[in-house]
Coordinates of C-alpha atoms in Angstrom, one line a residue:
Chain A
X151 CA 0.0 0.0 0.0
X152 CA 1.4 3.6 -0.7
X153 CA 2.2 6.3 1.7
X154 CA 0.4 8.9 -0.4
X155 CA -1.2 8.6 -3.3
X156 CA -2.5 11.4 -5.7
X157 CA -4.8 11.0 -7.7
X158 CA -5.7 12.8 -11.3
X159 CA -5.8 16.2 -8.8
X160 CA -6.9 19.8 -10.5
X161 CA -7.3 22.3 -8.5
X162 CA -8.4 26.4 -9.7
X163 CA -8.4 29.6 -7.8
X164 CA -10.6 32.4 -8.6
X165 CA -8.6 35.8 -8.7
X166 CA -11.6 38.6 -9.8
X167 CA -13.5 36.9 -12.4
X168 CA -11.8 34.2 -14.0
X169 CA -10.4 30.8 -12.6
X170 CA -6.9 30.4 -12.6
X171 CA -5.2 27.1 -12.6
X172 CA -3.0 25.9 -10.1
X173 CA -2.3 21.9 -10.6
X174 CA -3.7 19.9 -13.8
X175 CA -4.3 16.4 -13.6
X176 CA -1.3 15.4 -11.1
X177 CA -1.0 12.1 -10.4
X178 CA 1.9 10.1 -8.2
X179 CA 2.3 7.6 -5.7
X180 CA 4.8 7.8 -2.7
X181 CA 5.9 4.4 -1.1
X182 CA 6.5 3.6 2.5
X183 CA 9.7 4.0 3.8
X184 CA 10.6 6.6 0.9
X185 CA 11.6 10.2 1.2
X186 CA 10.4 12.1 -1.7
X187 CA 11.6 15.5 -2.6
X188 CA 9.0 17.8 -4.3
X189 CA 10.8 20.4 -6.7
X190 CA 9.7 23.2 -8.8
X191 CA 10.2 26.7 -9.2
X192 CA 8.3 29.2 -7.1
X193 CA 4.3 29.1 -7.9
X194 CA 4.7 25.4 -9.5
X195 CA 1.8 24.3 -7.0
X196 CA 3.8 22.9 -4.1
X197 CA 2.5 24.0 -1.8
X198 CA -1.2 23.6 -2.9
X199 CA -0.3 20.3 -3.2
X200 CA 0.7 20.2 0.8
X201 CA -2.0 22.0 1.4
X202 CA -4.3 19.7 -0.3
X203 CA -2.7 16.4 1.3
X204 CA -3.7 18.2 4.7
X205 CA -7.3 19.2 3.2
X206 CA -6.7 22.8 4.1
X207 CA -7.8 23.0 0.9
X208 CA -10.4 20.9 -1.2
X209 CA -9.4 19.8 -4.8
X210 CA -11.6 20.4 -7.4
X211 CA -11.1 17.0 -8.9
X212 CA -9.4 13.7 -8.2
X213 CA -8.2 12.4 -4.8
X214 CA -6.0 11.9 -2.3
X215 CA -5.3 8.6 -0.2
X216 CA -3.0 8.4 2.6
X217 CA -2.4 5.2 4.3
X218 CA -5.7 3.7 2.9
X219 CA -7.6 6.8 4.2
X220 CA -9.1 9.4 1.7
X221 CA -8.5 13.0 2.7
X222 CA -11.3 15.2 2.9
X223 CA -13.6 12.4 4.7
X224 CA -11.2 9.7 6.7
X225 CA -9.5 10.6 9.5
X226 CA -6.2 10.7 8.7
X227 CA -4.0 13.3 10.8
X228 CA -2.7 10.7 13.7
X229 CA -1.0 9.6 10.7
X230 CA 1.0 12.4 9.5
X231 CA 3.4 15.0 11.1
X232 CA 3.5 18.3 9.4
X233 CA 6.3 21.4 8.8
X234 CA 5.0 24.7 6.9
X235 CA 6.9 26.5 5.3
X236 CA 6.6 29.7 7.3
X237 CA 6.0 27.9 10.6
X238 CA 3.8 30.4 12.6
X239 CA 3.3 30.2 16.3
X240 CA 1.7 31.4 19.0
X241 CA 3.5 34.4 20.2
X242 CA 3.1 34.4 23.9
X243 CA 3.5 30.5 24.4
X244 CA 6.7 29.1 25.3
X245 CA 8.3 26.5 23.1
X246 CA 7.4 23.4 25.3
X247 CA 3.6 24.4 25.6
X248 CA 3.8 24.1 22.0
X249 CA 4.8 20.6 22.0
X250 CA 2.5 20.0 25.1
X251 CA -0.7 20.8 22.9
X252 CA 0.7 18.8 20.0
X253 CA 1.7 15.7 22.0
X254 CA -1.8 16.0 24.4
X255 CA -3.8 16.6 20.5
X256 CA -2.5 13.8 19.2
X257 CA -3.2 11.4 22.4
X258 CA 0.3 11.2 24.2
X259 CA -0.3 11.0 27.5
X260 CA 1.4 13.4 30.3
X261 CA 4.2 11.9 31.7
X262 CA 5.7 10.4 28.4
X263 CA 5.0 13.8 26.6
X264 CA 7.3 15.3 29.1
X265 CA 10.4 13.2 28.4
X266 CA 9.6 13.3 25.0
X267 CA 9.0 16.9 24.7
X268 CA 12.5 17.4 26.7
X269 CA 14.3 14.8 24.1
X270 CA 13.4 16.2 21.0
X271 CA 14.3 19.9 22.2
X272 CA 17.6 18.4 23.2
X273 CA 17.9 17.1 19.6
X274 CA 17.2 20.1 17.8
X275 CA 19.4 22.4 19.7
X276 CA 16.0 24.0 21.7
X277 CA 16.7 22.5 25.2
X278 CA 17.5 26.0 26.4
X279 CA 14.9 28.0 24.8
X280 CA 12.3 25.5 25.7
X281 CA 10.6 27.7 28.6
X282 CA 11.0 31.0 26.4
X283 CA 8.3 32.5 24.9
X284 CA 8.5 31.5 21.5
X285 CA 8.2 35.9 20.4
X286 CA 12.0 35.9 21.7
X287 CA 13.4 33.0 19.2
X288 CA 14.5 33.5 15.8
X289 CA 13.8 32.5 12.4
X290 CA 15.8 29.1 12.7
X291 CA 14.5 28.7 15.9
X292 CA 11.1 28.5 15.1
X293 CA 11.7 26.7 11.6
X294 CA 13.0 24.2 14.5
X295 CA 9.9 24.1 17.0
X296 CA 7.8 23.2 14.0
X297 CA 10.0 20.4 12.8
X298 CA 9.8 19.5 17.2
X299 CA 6.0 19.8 16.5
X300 CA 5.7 17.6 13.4
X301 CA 8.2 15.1 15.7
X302 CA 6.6 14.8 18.5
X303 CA 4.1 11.8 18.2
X304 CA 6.3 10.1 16.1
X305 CA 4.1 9.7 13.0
X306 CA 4.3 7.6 9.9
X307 CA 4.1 10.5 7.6
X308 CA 6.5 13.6 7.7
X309 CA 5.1 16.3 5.3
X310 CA 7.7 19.4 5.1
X311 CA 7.2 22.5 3.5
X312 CA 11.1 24.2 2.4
X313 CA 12.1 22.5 6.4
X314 CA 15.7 24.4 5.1
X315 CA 14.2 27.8 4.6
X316 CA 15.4 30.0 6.4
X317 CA 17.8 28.0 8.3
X318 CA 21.7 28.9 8.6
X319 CA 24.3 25.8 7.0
X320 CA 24.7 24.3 10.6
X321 CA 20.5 24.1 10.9
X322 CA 20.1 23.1 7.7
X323 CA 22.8 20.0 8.0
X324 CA 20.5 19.4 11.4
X325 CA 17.6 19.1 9.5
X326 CA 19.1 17.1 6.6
X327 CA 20.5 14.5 9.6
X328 CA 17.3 14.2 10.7
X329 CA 15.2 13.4 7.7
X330 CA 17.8 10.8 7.2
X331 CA 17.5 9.5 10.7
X332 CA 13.7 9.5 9.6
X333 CA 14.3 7.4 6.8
X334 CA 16.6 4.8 8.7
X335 CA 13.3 4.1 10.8
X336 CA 11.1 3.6 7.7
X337 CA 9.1 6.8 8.4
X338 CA 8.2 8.1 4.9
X339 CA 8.9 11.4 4.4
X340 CA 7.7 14.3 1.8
X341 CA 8.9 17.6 1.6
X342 CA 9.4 20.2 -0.6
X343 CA 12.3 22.6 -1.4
X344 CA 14.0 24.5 -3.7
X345 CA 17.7 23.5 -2.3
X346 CA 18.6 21.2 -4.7
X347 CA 21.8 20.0 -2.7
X348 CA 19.8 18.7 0.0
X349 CA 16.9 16.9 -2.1
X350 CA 19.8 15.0 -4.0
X351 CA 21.7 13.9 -0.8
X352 CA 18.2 13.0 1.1
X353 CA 15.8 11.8 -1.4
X354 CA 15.0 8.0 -2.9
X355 CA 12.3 9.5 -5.2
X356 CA 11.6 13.3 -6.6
X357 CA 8.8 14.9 -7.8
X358 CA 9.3 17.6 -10.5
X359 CA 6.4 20.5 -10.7
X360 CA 6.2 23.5 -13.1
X361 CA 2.7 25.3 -13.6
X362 CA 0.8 22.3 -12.2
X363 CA 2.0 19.5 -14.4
X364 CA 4.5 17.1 -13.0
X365 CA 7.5 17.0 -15.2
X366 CA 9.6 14.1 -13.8
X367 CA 8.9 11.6 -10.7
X368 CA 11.5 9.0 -10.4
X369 CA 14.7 8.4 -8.8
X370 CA 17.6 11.7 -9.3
X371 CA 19.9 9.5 -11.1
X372 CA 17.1 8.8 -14.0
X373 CA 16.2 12.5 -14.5
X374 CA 16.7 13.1 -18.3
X375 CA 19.6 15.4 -18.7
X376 CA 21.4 14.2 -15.5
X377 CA 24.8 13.9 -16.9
X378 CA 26.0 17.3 -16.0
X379 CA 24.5 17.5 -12.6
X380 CA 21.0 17.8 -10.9
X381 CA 20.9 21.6 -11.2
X382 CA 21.5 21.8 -14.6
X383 CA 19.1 18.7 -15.7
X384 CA 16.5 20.7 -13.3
X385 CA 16.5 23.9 -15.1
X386 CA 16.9 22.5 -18.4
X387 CA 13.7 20.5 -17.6
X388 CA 11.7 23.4 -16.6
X389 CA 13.1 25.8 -19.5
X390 CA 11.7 23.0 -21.9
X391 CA 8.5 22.5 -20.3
X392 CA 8.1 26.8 -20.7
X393 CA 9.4 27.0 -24.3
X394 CA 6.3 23.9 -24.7
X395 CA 4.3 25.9 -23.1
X396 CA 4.6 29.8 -24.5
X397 CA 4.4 28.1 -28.1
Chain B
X65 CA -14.2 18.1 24.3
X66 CA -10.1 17.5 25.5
X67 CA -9.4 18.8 22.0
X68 CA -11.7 22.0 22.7
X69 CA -10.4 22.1 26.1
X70 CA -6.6 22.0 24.7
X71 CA -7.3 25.1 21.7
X72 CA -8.9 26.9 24.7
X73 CA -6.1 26.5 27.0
X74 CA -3.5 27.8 24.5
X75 CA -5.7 30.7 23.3
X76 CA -6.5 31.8 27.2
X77 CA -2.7 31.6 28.0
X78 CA -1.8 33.2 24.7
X79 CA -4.3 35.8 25.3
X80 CA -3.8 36.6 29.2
X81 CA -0.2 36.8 28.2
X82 CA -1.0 39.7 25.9
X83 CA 0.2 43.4 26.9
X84 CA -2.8 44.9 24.9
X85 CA -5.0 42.8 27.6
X86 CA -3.8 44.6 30.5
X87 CA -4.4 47.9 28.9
X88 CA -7.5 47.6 27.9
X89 CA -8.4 46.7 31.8
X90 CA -6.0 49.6 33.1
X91 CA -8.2 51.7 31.1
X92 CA -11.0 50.3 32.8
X93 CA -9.9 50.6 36.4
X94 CA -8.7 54.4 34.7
X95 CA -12.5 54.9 34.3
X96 CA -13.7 54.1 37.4
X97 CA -11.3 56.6 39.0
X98 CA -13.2 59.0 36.8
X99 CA -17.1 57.8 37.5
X100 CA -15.7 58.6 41.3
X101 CA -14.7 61.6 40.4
X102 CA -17.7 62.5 37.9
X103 CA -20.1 61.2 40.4
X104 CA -19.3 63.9 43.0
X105 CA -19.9 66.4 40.4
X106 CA -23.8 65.6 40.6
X107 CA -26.3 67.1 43.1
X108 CA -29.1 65.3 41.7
X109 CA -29.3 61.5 41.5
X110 CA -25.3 60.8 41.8
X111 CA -26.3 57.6 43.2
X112 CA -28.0 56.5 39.9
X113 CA -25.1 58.4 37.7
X114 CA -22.8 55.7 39.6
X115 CA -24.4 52.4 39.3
X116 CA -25.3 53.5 35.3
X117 CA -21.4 54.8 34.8
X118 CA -20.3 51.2 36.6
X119 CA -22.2 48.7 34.4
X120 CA -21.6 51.0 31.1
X121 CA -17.5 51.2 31.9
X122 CA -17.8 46.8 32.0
X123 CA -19.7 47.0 29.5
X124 CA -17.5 49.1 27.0
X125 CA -14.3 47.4 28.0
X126 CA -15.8 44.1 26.9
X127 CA -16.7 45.5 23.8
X128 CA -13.3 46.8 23.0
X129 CA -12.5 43.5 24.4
X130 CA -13.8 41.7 21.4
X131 CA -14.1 44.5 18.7
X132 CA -10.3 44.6 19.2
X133 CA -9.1 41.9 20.8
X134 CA -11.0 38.7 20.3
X135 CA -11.3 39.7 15.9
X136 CA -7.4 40.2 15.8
X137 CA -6.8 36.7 17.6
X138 CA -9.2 34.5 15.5
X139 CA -8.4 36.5 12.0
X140 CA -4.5 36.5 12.9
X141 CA -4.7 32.8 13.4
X142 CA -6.6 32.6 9.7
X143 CA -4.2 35.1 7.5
X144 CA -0.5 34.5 9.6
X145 CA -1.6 30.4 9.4
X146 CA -1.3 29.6 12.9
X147 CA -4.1 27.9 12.5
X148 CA -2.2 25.0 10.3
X149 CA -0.7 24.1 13.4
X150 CA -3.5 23.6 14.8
X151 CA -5.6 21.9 12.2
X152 CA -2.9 19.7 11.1
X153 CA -3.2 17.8 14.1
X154 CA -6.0 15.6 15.0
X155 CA -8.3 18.9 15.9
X156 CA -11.4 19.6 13.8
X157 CA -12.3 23.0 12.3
X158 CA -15.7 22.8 14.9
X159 CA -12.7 21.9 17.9
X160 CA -10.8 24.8 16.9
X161 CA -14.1 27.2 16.5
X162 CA -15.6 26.1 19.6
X163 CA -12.1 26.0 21.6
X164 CA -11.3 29.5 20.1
X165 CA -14.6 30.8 21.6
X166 CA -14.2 28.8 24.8
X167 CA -10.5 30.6 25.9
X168 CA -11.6 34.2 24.6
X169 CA -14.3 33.7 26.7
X170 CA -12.9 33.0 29.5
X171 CA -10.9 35.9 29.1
X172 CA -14.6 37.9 29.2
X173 CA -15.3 36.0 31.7
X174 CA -12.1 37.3 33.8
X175 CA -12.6 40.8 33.0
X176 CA -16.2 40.7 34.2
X177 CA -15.4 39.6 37.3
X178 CA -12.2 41.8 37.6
X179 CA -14.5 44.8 36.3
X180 CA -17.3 43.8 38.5
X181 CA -15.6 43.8 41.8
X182 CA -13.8 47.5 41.1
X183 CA -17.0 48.7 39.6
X184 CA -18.7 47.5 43.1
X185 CA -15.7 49.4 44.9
X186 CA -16.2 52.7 42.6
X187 CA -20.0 52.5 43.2
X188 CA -19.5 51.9 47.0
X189 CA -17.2 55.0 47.3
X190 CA -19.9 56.8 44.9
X191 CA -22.7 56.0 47.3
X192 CA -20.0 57.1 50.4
X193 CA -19.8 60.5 49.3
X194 CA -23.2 60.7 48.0
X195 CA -25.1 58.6 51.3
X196 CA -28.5 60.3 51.3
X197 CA -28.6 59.8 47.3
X198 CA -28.8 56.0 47.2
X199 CA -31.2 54.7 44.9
X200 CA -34.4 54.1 47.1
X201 CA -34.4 50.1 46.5
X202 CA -30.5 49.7 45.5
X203 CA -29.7 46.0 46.2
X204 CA -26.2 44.7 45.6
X205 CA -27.7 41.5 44.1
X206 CA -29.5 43.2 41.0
X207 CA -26.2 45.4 40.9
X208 CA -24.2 42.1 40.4
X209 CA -27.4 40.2 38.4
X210 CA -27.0 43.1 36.2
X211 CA -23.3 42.3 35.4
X212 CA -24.2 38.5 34.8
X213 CA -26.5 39.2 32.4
X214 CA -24.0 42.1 30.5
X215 CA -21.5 39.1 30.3
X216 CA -24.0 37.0 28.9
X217 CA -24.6 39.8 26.0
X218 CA -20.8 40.5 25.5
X219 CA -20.8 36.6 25.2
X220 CA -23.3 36.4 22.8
X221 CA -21.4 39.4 20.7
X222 CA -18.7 37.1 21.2
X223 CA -20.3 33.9 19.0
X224 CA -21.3 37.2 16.5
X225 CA -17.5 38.1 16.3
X226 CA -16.6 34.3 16.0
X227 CA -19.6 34.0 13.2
X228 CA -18.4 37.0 11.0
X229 CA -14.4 36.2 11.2
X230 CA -15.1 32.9 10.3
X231 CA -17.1 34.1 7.3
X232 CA -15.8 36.5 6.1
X233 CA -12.2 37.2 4.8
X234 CA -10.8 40.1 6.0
X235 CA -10.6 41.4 9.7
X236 CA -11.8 44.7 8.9
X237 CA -14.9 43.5 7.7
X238 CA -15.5 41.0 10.0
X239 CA -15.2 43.9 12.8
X240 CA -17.7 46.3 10.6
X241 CA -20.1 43.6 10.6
X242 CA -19.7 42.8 14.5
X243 CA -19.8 46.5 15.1
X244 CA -23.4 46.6 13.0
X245 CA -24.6 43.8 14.6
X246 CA -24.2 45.3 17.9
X247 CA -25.7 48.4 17.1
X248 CA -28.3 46.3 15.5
X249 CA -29.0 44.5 18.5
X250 CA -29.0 47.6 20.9
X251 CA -31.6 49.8 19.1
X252 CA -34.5 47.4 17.4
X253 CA -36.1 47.2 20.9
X254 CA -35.7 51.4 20.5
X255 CA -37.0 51.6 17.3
X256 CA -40.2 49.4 18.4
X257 CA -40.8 51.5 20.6
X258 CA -40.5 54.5 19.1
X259 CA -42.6 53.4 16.4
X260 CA -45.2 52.2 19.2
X261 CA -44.9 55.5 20.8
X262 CA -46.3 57.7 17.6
X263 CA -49.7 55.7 18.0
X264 CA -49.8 54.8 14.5
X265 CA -49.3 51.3 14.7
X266 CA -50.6 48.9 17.3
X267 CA -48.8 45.9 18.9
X268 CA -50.4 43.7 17.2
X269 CA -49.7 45.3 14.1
X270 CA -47.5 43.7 11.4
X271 CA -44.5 46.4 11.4
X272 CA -44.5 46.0 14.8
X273 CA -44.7 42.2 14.7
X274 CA -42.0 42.1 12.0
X275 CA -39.6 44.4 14.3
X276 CA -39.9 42.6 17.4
X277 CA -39.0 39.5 15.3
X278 CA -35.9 41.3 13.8
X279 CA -35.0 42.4 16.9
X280 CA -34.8 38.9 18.5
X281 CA -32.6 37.3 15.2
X282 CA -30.3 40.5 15.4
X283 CA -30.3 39.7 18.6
X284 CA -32.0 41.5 21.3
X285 CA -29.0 43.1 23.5
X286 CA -31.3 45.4 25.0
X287 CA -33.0 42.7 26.9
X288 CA -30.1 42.1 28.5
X289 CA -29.3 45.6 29.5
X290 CA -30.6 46.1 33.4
X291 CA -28.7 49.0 34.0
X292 CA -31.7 51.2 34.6
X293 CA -33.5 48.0 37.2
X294 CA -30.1 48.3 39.2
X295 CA -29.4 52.0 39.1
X296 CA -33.2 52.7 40.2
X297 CA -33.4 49.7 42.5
X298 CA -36.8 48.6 40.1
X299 CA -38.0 45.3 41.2
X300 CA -37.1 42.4 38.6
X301 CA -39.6 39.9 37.1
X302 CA -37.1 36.5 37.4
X303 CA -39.1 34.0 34.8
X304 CA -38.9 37.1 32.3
X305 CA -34.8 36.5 33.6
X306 CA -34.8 33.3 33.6
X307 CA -36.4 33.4 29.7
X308 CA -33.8 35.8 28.5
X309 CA -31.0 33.9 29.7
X310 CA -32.1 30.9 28.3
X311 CA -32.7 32.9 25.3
X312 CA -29.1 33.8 25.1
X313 CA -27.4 30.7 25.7
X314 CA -29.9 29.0 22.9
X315 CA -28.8 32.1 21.0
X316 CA -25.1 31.6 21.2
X317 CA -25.8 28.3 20.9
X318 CA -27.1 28.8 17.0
X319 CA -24.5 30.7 16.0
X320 CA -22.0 28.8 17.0
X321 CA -23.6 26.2 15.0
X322 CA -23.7 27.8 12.2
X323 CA -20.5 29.0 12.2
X324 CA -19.3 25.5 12.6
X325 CA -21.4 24.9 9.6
X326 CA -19.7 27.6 7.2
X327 CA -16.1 27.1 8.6
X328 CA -16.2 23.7 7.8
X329 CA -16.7 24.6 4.2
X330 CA -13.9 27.1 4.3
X331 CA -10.8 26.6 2.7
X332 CA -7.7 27.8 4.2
X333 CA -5.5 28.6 1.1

């Protein structure tokens, strides 16, 4: 059984009048066990896609199956542990009442939540910051806390939003160390990002976006073009796909 | 209800946490000072002038409470996308909507009481200076019913607040449309009876009928408003209470519904 599975999803947007479309017809399948890197440039549809695998959003055709369970109408979220992109938190909570309403929301009772709470702070370089209000850390920090959020119940699913933005080259190894951590457990993990470094050293599978359409899903070593690095087979994929597309 | 309890805990702490919060009661205990101070400038009826100033300064900072407060924390949580940390765990849009309402509640609830007891004091040192102008009937227990029952309307503003952020998609329009309902829901009772007043119509009329209908959808805040039963000492009918308060919980009850209803339709692009 897959991880995540999309299925023929379209999605549109109304701006004013008219209906703009976001994602056409994207289909793909994640396995268990896999961490999958989603790439595109900016406005590709990433995060819509995210956003629709956590039914923020409702697609206007197709679906989504997680685990066996269709988004939008099974309940789904034990299942999954979740990073945005822009993480934002309550201002005038402290880092470990954060994790204390994630771990009590998703069922971890009080006694274990305070070990584990105390743990994963440890392992993302919070332990100290734990008890401040989260309005005195800093970008990194709280790109951090989410990740400790997402962590916390120990989930089978890991979906991250650019977990590296923002994030200084000692936070970003930290991250990239524990996705592959992640992976050594068979956790499956998406995420999206537009470091191309870090998808190539992390990922089994990618997923390549542009307008909506998914380009490429596969393995990095058999993206077309790969011969002179993953950088240049990226943008020589996407410059394709927009000469295609403006003719 | 442990999920509703949890978004309510982190939106009381959050909240109580919040400088504007103490401000907006520092202003209130500000006032008080000044309906002291404005009292002892009446020689007629000071004593009334008091209890009225009391309830009204409770009542305003429980307004500005939630016109300024309450909007910003619910519609901040909607456009800054605290709300995917929420939602992305196992919490429900109607956890999150009634947990939401819960904790800013309780933060009503808190400045009531905080309110209540220094409006008491200020009304106590009013009725000091002023002894032999005591409203005939004053009792302490309407003074206090009357507070109830102005939390119960700031609560049901409250659910309205809740209703239009949730509905809407921008904060200053959900606060022009809690604004209108509450001056909506103070004046209908007015305009009925203004309208009765000029003779032209009877009660049984249909104007009047379709009025006194409005007035109970918009809703009726005025018939929560006892500020002239406690600053008079008038006596209090308590089934006509009893029906009001009922009337208010079922009232706050249907919105939240509804919101619930709309939210869950919502998407949160």
């Amino acid at each position: 059984m897959a991880a995540i599975c999309f299925n023929n999803i379209s999605k549109t947007f109304k701006t004013g009048f008219k209906r703009t479309s976001i994602l056409s017809g994207l289909s793909f399948e994640i396995k268990q066990g896999e961490v999958f890197g989603f790439l595109g440039p900016n406005g590709a549809g990433k995060s819509t896609s995210i956003k629709l695998l956590l039914n923020f959003i409702r697609p206007d055709y197709g679906s989504i199956i997680i685990s066996g369970f269709k988004v939008g109408t099974d309940k789904f979220r034990h299942l999954t542990g979740y990073l945005p992109e822009t993480p934002c938190f309550y201002e005038n909570l402290t880092g470990m009442e954060h994790l204390s309403f994630a771990g009590k929301s998703s069922g971890i009772n009080k006694v274990l939540l305070n070990k584990k709470s105390l743990d994963i702070l440890e392992k993302l370089n919070l332990e100290k910051a734990g008890n401040n209000l989260v309005r005195t850390y800093s970008k990194g920090m709280k790109q951090r806390l989410g990740l400790a959020m997402a962590l916390i119940h120990d989930p089978e699913i890991y979906i991250l939003d650019e977990p590296m933005s923002g994030l200084d080259p000692m936070g970003r190894r930290l991250i990239t160390s524990i996705i592959l951590n992640l992976r050594e457990k068979g956790k499956t993990v998406f995420f999206s990002s537009h470091i191309l470094n870090d998808i190539e050293r992390t990922c089994d599978q990618i997923g390549i976006l542009n307008k909506g359409k998914l380009l490429y899903c596969g393995p990095v070593e058999n993206m077309p073009e790969n011969n002179s690095g993953m950088e240049d087979a990226f943008v020589s994929l996407i410059e394709k796909d927009d000469m295609i597309t403006n003719e | 209800m442990n999920k509703i309890g949890l978004v309510a805990w982190i939106t009381f702490k959050d909240c109580i946490r919040n400088k504007a919060l103490y401000g907006i009661i520092l202003l209130g205990l500000v006032l008080f000072f000044f309906n002291i101070i404005i009292t002892g400038m009446f020689s007629w009826e000071a004593g009334k002038v008091a209890v009225d100033m009391g309830l009204s300064i409770i009542s305003f900072s429980g307004l500005i409470l939630i016109f300024f407060f309450s909007i910003n924390s619910i519609s901040s949580d909607i456009y800054n996308r605290t709300i995917y940390l929420i939602l992305s765990r196992p919490v429900s849009k109607a956890h999150y909507i009634l947990g939401k309402y819960t904790g800013l509640s309780l933060i009503i609830l808190l400045s009531s009481i905080i309110l209540g007891l220094c409006a008491a004091v200020s009304v106590k040192l009013s009725f000091l200076s002023v002894d032999r102008q005591i409203p005939f009937n004053f009792s302490w227990s309407i003074f206090f019913l009357s507070i109830l029952f102005l939390t119960i309307s700031l609560l049901i503003m409250m659910a309205l607040a809740v209703f239009w952020v949730s509905v809407t998609t921008h904060q200053f329009t959900a606060l022009l449309l809690t604004l209108g309902s509450y001056f909506v829901g103070q004046s209908m009772e007015n305009v009925k009876n203004i309208i009765l007043s000029t003779k032209l119509f009877t009660n049984d009329s249909l104007p009047v009928k379709v009025i006194s209908c409005v007035s109970w959808i918009m809703p009726n805040l005025a018939a929560f408003d006892l500020k002239t039963t406690a600053a008079y000492g008038l006596p209090v009918n308590a089934s006509i209470l009893l029906w009001v308060a009922l009337y208010g919980i079922s009232y706050i009850g249907v919105v939240l519904t509804l919101t619930i209803f709309i939210f869950q339709r919502r998407e949160l692009a």
